[in-house]
PDB file of C-alpha atoms in Angstrom:
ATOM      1  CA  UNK F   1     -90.812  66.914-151.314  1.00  0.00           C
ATOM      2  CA  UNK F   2     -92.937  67.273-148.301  1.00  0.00           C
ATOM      3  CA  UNK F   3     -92.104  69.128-144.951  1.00  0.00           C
ATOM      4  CA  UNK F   4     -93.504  69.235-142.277  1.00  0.00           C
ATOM      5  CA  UNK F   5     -92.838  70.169-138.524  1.00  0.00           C
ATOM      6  CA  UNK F   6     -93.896  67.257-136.209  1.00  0.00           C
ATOM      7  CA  UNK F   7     -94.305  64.054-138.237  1.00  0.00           C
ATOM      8  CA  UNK F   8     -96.114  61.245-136.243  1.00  0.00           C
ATOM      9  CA  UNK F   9     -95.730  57.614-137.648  1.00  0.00           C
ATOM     10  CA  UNK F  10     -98.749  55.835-136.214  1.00  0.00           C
ATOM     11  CA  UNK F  11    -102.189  56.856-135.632  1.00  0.00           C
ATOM     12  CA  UNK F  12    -103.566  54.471-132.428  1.00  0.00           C
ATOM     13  CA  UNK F  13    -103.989  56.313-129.213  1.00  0.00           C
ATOM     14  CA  UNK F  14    -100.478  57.412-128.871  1.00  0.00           C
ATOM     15  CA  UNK F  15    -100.372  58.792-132.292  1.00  0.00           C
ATOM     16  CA  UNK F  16    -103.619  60.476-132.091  1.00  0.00           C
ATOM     17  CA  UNK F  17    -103.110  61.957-128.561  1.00  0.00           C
ATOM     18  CA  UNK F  18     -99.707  63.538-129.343  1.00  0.00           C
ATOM     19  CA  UNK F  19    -100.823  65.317-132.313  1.00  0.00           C
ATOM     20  CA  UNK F  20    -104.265  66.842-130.753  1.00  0.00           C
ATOM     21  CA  UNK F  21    -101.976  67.831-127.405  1.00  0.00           C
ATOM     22  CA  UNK F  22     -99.303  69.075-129.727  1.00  0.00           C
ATOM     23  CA  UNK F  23    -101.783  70.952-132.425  1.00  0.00           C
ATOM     24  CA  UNK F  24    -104.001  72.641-128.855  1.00  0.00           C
ATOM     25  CA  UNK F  25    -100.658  73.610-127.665  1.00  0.00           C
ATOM     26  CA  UNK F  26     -98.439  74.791-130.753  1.00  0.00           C
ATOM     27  CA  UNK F  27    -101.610  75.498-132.914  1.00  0.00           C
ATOM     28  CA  UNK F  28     -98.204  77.267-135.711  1.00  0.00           C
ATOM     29  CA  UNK F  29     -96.861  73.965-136.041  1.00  0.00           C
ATOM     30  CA  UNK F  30     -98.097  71.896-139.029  1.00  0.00           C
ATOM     31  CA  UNK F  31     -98.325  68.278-137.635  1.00  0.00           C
ATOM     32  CA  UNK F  32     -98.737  65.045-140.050  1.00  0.00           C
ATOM     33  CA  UNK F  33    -100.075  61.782-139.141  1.00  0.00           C
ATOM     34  CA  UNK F  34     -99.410  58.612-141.017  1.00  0.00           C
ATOM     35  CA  UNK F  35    -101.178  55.651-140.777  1.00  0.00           C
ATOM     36  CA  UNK F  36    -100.367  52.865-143.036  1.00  0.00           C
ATOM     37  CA  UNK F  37    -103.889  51.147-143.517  1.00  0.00           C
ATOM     38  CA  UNK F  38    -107.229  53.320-143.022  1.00  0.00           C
ATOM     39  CA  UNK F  39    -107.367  55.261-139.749  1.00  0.00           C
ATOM     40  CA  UNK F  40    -109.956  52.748-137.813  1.00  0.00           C
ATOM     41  CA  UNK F  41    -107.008  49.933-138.170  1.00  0.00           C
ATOM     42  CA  UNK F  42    -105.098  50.579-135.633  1.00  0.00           C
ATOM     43  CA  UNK F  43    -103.989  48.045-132.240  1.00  0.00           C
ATOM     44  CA  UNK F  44    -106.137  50.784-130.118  1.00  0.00           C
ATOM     45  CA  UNK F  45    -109.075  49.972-131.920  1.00  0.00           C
ATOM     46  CA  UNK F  46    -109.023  46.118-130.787  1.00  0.00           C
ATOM     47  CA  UNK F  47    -108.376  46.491-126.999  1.00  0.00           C
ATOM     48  CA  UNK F  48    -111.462  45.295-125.539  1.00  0.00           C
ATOM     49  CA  UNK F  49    -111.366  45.392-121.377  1.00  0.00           C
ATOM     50  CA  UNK F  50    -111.207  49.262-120.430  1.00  0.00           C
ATOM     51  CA  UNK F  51    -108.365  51.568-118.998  1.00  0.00           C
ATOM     52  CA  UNK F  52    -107.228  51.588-115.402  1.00  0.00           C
ATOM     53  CA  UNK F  53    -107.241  54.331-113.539  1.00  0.00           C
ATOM     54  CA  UNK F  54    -107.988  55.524-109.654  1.00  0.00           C
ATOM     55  CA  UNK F  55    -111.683  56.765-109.774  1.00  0.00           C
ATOM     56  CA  UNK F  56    -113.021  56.287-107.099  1.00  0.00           C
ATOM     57  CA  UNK F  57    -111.030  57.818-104.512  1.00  0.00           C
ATOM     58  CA  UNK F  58    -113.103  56.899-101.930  1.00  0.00           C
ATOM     59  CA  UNK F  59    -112.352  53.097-101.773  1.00  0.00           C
ATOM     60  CA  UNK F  60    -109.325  53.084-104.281  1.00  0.00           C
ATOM     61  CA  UNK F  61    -105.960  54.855-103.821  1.00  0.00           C
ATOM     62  CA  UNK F  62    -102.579  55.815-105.621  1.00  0.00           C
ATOM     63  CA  UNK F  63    -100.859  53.444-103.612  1.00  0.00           C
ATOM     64  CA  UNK F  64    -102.969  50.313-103.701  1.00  0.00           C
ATOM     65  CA  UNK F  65    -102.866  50.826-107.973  1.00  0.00           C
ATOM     66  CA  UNK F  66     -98.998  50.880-107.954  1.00  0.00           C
ATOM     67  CA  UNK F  67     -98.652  48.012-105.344  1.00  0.00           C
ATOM     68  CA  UNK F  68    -100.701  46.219-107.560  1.00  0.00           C
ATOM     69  CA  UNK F  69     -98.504  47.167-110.357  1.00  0.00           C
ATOM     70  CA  UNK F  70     -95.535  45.973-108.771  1.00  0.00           C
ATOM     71  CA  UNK F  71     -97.029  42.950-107.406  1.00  0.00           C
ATOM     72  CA  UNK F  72     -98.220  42.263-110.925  1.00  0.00           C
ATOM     73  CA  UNK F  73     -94.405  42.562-112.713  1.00  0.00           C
ATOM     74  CA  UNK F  74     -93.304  40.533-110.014  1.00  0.00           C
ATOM     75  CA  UNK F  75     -90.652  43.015-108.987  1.00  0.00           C
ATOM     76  CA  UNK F  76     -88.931  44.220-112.898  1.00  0.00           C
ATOM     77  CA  UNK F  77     -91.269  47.398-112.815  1.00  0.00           C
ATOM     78  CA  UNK F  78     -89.249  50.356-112.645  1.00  0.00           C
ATOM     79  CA  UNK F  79     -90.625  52.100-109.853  1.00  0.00           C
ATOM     80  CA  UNK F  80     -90.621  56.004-110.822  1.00  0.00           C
ATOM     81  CA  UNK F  81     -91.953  54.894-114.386  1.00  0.00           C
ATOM     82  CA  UNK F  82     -95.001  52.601-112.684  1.00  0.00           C
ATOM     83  CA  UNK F  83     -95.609  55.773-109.826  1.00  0.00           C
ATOM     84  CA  UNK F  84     -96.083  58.516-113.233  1.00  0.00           C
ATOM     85  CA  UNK F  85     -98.634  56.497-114.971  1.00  0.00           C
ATOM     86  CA  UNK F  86    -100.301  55.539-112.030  1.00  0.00           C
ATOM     87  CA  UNK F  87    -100.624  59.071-110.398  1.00  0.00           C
ATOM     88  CA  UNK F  88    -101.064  60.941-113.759  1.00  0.00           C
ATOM     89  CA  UNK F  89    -103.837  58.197-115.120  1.00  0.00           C
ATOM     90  CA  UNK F  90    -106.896  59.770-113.918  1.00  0.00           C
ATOM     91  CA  UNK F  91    -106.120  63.405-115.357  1.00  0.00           C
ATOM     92  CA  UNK F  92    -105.623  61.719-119.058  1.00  0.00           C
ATOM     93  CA  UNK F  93    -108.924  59.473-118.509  1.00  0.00           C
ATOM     94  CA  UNK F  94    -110.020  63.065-117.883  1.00  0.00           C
ATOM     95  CA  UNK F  95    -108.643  64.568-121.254  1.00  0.00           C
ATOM     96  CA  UNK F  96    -109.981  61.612-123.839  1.00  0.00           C
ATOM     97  CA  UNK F  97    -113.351  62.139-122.019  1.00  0.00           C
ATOM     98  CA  UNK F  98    -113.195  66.088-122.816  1.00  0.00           C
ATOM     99  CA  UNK F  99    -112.538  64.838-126.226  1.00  0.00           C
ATOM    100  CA  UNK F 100    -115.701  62.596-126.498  1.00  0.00           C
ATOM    101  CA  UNK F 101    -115.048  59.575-125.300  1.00  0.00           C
ATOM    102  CA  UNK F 102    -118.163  57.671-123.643  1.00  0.00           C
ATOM    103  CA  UNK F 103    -117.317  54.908-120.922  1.00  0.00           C
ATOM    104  CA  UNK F 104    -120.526  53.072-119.187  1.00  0.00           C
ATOM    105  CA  UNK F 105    -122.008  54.438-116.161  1.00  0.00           C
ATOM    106  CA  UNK F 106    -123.900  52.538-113.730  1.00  0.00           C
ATOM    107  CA  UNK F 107    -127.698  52.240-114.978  1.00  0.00           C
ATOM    108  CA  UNK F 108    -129.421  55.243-113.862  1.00  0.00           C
ATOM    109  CA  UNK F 109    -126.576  57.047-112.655  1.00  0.00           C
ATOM    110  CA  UNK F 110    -123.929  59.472-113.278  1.00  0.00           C
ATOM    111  CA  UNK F 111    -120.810  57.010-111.707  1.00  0.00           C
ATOM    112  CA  UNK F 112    -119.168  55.309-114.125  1.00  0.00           C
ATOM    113  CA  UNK F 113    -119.402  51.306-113.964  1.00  0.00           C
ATOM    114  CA  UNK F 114    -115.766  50.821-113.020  1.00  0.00           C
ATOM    115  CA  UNK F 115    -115.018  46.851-114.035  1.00  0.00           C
ATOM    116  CA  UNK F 116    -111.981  44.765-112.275  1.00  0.00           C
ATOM    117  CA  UNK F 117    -109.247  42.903-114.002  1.00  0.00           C
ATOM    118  CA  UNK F 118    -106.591  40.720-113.409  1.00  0.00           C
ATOM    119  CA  UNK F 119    -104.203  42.180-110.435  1.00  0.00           C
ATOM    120  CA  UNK F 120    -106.556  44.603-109.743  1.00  0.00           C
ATOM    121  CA  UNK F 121    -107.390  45.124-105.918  1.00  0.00           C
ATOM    122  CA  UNK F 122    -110.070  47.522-106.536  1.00  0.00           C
ATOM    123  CA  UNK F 123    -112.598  47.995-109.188  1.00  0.00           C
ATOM    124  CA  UNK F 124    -110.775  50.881-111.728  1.00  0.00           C
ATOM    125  CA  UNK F 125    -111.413  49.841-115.161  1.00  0.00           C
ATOM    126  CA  UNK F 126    -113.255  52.240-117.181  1.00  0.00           C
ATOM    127  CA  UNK F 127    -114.688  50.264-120.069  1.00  0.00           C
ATOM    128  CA  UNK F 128    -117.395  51.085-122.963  1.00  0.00           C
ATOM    129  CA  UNK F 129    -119.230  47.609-123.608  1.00  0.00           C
ATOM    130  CA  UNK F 130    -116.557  45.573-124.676  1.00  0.00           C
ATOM    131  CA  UNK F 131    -114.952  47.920-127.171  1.00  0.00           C
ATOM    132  CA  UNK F 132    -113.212  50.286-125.122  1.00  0.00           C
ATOM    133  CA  UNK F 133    -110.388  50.553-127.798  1.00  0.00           C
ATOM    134  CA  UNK F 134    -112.904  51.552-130.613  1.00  0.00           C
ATOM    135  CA  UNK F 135    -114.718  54.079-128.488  1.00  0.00           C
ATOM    136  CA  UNK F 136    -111.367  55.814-127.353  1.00  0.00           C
ATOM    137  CA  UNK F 137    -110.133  55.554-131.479  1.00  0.00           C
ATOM    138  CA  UNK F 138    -113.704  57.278-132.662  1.00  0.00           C
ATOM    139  CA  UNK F 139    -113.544  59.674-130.483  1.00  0.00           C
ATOM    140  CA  UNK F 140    -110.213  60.588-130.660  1.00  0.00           C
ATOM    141  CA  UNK F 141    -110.438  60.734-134.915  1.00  0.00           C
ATOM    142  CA  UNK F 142    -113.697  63.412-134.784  1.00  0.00           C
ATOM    143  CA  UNK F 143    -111.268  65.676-132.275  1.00  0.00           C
ATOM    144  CA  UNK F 144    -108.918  65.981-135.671  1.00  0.00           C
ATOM    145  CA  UNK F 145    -112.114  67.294-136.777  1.00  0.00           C
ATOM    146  CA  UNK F 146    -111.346  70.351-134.859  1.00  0.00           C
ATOM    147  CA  UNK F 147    -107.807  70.594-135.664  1.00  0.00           C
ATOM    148  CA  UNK F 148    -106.935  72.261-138.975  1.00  0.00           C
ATOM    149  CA  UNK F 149    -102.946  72.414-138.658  1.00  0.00           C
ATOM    150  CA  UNK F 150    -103.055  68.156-138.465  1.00  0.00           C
ATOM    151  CA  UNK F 151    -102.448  66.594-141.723  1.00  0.00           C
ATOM    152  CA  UNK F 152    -103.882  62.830-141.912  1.00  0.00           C
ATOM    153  CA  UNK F 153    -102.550  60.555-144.407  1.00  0.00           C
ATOM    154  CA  UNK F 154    -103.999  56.953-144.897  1.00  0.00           C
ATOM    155  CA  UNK F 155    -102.224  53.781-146.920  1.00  0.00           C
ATOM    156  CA  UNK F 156     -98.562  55.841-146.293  1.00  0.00           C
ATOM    157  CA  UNK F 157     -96.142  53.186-144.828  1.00  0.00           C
ATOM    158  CA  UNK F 158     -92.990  54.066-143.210  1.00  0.00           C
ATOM    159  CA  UNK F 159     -89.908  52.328-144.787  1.00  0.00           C
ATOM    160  CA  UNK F 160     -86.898  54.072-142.970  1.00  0.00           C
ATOM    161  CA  UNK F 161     -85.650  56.827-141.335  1.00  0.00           C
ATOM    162  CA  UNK F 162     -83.919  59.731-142.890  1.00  0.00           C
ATOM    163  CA  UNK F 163     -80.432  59.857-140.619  1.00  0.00           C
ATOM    164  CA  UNK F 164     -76.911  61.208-141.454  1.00  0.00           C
ATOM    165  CA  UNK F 165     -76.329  57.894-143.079  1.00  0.00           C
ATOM    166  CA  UNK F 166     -78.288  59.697-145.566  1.00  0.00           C
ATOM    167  CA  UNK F 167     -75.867  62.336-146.127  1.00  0.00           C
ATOM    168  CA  UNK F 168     -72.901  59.660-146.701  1.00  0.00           C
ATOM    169  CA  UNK F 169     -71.904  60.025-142.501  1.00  0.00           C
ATOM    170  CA  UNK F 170     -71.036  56.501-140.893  1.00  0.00           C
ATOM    171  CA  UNK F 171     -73.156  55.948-138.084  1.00  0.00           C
ATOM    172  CA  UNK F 172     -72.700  53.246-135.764  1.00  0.00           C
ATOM    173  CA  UNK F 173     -74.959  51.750-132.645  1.00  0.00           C
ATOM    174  CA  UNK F 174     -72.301  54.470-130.427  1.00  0.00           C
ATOM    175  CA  UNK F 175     -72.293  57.261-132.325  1.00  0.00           C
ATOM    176  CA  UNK F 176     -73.961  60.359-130.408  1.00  0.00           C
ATOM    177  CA  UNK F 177     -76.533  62.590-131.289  1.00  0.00           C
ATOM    178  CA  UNK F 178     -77.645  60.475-134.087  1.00  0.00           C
ATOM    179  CA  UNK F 179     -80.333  62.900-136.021  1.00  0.00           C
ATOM    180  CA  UNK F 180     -83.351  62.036-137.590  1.00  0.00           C
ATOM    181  CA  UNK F 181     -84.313  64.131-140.746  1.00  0.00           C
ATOM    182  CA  UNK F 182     -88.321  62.452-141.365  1.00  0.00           C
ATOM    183  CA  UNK F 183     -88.624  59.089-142.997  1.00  0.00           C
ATOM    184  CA  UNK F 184     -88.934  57.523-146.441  1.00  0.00           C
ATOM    185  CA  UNK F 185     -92.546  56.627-146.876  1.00  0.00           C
ATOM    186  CA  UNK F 186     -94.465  54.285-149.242  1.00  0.00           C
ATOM    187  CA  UNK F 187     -97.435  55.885-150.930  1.00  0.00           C
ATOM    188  CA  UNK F 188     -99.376  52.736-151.446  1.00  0.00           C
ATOM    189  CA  UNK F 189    -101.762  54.190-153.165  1.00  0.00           C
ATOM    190  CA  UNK F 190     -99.575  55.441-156.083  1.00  0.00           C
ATOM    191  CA  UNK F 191     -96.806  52.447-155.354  1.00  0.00           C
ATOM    192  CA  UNK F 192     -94.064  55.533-155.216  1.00  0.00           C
ATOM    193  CA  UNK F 193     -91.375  56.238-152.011  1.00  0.00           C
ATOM    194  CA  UNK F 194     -91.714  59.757-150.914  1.00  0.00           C
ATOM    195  CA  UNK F 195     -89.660  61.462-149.112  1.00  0.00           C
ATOM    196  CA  UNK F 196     -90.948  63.363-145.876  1.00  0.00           C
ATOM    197  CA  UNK F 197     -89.074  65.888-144.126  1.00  0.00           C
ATOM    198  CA  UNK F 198     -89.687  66.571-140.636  1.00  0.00           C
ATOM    199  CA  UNK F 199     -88.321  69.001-138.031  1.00  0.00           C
ATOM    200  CA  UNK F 200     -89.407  66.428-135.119  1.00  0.00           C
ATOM    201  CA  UNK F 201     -90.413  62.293-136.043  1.00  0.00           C
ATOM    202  CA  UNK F 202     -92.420  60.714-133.611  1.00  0.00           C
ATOM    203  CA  UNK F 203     -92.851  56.843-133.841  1.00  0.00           C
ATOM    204  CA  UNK F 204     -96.242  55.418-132.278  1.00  0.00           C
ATOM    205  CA  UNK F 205     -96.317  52.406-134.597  1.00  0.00           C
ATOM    206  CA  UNK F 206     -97.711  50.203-131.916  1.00  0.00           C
ATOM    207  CA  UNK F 207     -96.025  46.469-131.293  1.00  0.00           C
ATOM    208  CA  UNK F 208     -94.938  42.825-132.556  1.00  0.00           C
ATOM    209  CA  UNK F 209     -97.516  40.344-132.074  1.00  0.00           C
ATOM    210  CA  UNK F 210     -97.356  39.144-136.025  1.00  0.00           C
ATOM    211  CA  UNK F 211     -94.051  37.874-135.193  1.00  0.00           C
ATOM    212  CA  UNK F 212     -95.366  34.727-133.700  1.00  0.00           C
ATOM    213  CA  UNK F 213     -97.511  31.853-134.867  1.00  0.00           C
ATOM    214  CA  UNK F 214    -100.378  32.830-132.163  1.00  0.00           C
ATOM    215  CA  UNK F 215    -101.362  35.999-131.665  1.00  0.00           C
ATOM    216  CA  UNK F 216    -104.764  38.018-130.254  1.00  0.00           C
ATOM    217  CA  UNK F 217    -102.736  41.079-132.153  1.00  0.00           C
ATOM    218  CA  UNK F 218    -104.352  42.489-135.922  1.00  0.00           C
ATOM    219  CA  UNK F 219    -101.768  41.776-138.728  1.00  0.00           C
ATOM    220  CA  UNK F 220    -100.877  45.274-138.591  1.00  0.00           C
ATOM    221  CA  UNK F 221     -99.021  44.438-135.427  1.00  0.00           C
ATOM    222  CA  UNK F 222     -95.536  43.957-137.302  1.00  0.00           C
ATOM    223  CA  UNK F 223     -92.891  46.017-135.537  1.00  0.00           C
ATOM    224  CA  UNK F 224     -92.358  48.454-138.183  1.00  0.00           C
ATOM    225  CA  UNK F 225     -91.136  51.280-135.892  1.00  0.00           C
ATOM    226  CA  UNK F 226     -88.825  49.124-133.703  1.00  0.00           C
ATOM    227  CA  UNK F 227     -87.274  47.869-137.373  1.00  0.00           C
ATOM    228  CA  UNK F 228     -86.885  51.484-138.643  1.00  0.00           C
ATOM    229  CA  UNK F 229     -84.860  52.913-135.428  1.00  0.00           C
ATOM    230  CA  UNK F 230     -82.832  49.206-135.394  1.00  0.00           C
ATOM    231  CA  UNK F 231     -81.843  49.736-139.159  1.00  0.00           C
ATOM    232  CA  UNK F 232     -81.114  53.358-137.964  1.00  0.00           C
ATOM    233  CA  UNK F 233     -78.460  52.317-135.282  1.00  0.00           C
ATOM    234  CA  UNK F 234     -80.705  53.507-132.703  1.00  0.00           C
ATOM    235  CA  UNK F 235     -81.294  52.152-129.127  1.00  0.00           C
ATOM    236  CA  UNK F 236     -83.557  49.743-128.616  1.00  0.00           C
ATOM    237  CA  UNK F 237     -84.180  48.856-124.407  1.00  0.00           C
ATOM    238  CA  UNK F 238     -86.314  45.885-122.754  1.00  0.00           C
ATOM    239  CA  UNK F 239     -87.008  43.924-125.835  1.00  0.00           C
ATOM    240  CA  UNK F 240     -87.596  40.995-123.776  1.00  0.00           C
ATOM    241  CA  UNK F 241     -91.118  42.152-121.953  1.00  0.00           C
ATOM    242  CA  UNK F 242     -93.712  41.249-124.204  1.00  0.00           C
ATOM    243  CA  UNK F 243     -97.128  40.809-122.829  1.00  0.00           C
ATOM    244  CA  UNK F 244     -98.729  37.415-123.317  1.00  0.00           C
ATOM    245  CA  UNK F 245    -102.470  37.069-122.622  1.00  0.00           C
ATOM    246  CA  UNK F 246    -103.742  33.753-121.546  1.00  0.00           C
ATOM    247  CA  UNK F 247    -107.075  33.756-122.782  1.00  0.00           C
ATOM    248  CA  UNK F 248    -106.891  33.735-126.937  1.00  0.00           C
ATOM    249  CA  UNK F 249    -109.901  31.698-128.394  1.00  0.00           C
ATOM    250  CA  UNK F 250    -108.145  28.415-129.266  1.00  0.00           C
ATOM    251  CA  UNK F 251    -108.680  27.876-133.537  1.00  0.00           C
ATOM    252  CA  UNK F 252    -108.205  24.177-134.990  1.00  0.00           C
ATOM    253  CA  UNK F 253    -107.704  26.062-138.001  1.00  0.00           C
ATOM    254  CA  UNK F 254    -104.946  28.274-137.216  1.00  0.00           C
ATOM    255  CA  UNK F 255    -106.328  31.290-138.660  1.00  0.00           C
ATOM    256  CA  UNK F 256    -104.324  34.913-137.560  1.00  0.00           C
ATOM    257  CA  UNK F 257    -105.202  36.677-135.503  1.00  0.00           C
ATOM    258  CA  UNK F 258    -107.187  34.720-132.777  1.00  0.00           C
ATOM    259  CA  UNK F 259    -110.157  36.045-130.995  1.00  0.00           C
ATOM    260  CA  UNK F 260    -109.370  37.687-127.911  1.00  0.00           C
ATOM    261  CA  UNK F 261    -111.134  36.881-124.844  1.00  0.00           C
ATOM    262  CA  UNK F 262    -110.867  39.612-122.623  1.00  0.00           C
ATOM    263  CA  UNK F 263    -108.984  40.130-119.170  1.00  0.00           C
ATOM    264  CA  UNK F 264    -112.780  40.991-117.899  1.00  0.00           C
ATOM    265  CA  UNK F 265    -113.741  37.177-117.862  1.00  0.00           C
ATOM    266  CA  UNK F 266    -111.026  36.810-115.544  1.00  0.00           C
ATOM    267  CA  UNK F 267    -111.572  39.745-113.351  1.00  0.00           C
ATOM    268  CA  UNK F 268    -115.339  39.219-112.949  1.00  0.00           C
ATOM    269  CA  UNK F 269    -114.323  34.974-111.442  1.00  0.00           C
ATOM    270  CA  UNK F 270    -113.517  32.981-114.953  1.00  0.00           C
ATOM    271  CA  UNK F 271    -110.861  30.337-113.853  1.00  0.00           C
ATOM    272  CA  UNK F 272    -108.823  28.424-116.357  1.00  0.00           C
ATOM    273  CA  UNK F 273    -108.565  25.087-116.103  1.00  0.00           C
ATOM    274  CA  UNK F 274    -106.780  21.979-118.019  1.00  0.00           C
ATOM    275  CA  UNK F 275    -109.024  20.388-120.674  1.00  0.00           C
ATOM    276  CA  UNK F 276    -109.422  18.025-117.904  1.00  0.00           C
ATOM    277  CA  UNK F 277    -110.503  20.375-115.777  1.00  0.00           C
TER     278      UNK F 277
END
């Protein structure tokens, strides 16, 4: 039965970063990640546009990006939450570029190219071509390179977590303190569960786009960690803010997922209009 003491279900950006910052900073811990396709399938690995972040202090400030912010969520941001990633965005820009990543700088100098997006007041995306998301995934895969006490498992999907429902405890959507033990995982390479014991479980299993018709989302997008901590009585908060982008290649033949057309079109003047204009 495998143990382990940080298991991380997941292995996009949020996946990948926890386990490097966890494996620099606790380099006794033995960390595993799971992914449950190969490790360049991920959501992260689609995003196209760039990452926003104040960069230029210059002309852009802290408080023009989270008036933006609000402006953008049309008052439901919370506030403190919106102020942290705002204010803390340009020293993790700072850490994946340690790490490798490459954005574009302006041609034939050292200043990065910094693109503008929707409800964006200054120019602050960073952005590699148009495949920001791959760049950030490669370069964030060859840093496990240099990581020996990370474990990386590929085709392992999470079914369930291991709770004290296990043990023969009733646990209820109140119950305090509910405990989580690991997971049951599907080796889909063998077609066997396994059991995975974990001191810590950390879910970065990435959203629900396959669970409508449309979607700019890869079929991997399927919920599978919000399903595992609902089955688990956990807590599940703001269900109801999913993100839906306006520009998705229209397909007569209803193929899944549709091509994304990025937020960039927008920024840089693209206007929609009716098909009669």
């Amino acid at each position: 039965m495998p143990q382990t003491d940080v298991l991380i279900i997941g292995a996009g950006i949020a996946g990948l970063t926890t386990a490097i910052k966890l494996a620099k900073a606790r380099p006794e811990l033995k960390i595993t990640v799971l992914t449950k396709t190969t490790e360049e399938e991920t959501n992260t690995s689609y995003a196209q546009g760039g990452v926003a972040a104040v960069w230029n202090q210059e002309h852009d400030t802290f408080e023009k990006h989270i008036e933006d912010t609000l402006d953008a969520g049309d008052g439901l941001c919370n506030e403190e939450v919106v102020g942290i990633v705002v204010e803390e965005g340009p020293e993790r820009v700072r850490e994946i570029i340690e790490w490798g990543t490459r954005f574009d700088k302006k041609k034939g100098e050292e200043s990065y190219d910094l693109g503008r997006e929707g409800g964006h007041s200054e120019n602050r995306i960073l952005h590699y071509k148009d495949v920001t998301g791959w760049e950030i995934q490669r370069a964030l895969l060859a840093q496990l390179e240099h990581t020996p006490n990370i474990e990386f498992h590929e085709h392992y999907f999470a079914i369930d977590l291991l709770t004290q429902h296990h043990l023969g405890y009733t646990i209820t959507r109140v119950t305090p303190g509910i405990e989580c033990y690991g997971a049951y995982v599907l080796n889909k390479q063998t077609g066997q569960i396994e059991t995975m014991l974990a001191r810590v479980t950390v879910l970065c299993t990435g959203g629900t786009g396959q669970v409508y018709k449309n979607t700019t989302n890869p079929t991997i997008a399927t919920g599978d960690g919000i399903a595992m901590v609902y089955r688990a009585k956990g807590r599940l908060e703001n269900m109801e803010f999913v993100q839906f982008h306006p520009t998705g290649l229209y397909n007569p033949a209803g193929e899944n997922p549709t091509f994304l057309i990025s937020e960039a079109v927008r920024g840089f003047g693209g206007i929609l209009r009716t098909r009669d204009g």
